[in-house]
Amino acid sequence: ALDAKREHVGTVGQKITLTLTVAHIVVLDGMYGTNYIFICEDEEKNVVIYKGKSNAIPNKGETTTVVATVKEHGVRDGVKQTVIQRPKAA
């Protein structure tokens, strides 16, 4: 039921301010160092994803406010999600 209510956040290319709570972190070790996939939720429980190395996103279970650019909107397993890039602490 919750997944059906989730929406995309912002417009692709738009810079937005989000308050995010980290739900899960995936660690990827590769040839060019460690990258992370942060799976977060905003205040309305919409899914927001960040892939990269930024330290603007906190640890699992923590909440922070960031300014980021909307990279793309997608759907995974029937759940709408928004991918952001270049997050900076607000």
Short mmCIF file of C-alpha atoms in Angstrom, two decimals, residues 29-59:
data_model
loop_
_atom_site.label_atom_id
_atom_site.label_comp_id
_atom_site.label_asym_id
_atom_site.label_seq_id
_atom_site.Cartn_x
_atom_site.Cartn_y
_atom_site.Cartn_z
CA ASP A 29 34.60 -1.84 -3.69
CA GLY A 30 36.07 -1.43 -7.16
CA MET A 31 39.21 -0.63 -9.08
CA TYR A 32 38.73 3.11 -8.47
CA GLY A 33 38.00 2.90 -4.74
CA THR A 34 34.87 2.50 -2.71
CA ASN A 35 31.50 3.75 -3.95
CA TYR A 36 28.20 3.75 -2.11
CA ILE A 37 24.53 3.44 -2.99
CA PHE A 38 22.42 5.30 -0.43
CA ILE A 39 18.76 4.28 -0.39
CA CYS A 40 16.86 7.01 1.46
CA GLU A 41 13.35 8.23 2.16
CA ASP A 42 12.18 11.82 2.31
CA GLU A 43 9.62 13.17 4.78
CA GLU A 44 6.73 11.84 2.63
CA LYS A 45 8.34 8.35 2.44
CA ASN A 46 9.33 8.80 -1.24
CA VAL A 47 12.42 6.79 -2.25
CA VAL A 48 15.54 8.82 -3.09
CA ILE A 49 18.75 7.15 -4.33
CA TYR A 50 22.29 8.54 -4.40
CA LYS A 51 25.22 6.66 -5.97
CA GLY A 52 28.71 7.99 -5.32
CA LYS A 53 31.26 8.97 -2.68
CA SER A 54 29.75 12.09 -1.10
CA ASN A 55 30.01 12.41 2.67
CA ALA A 56 26.92 14.67 2.75
CA ILE A 57 24.78 11.56 3.30
CA PRO A 58 24.98 10.20 6.89
CA ASN A 59 24.99 6.66 8.27
#
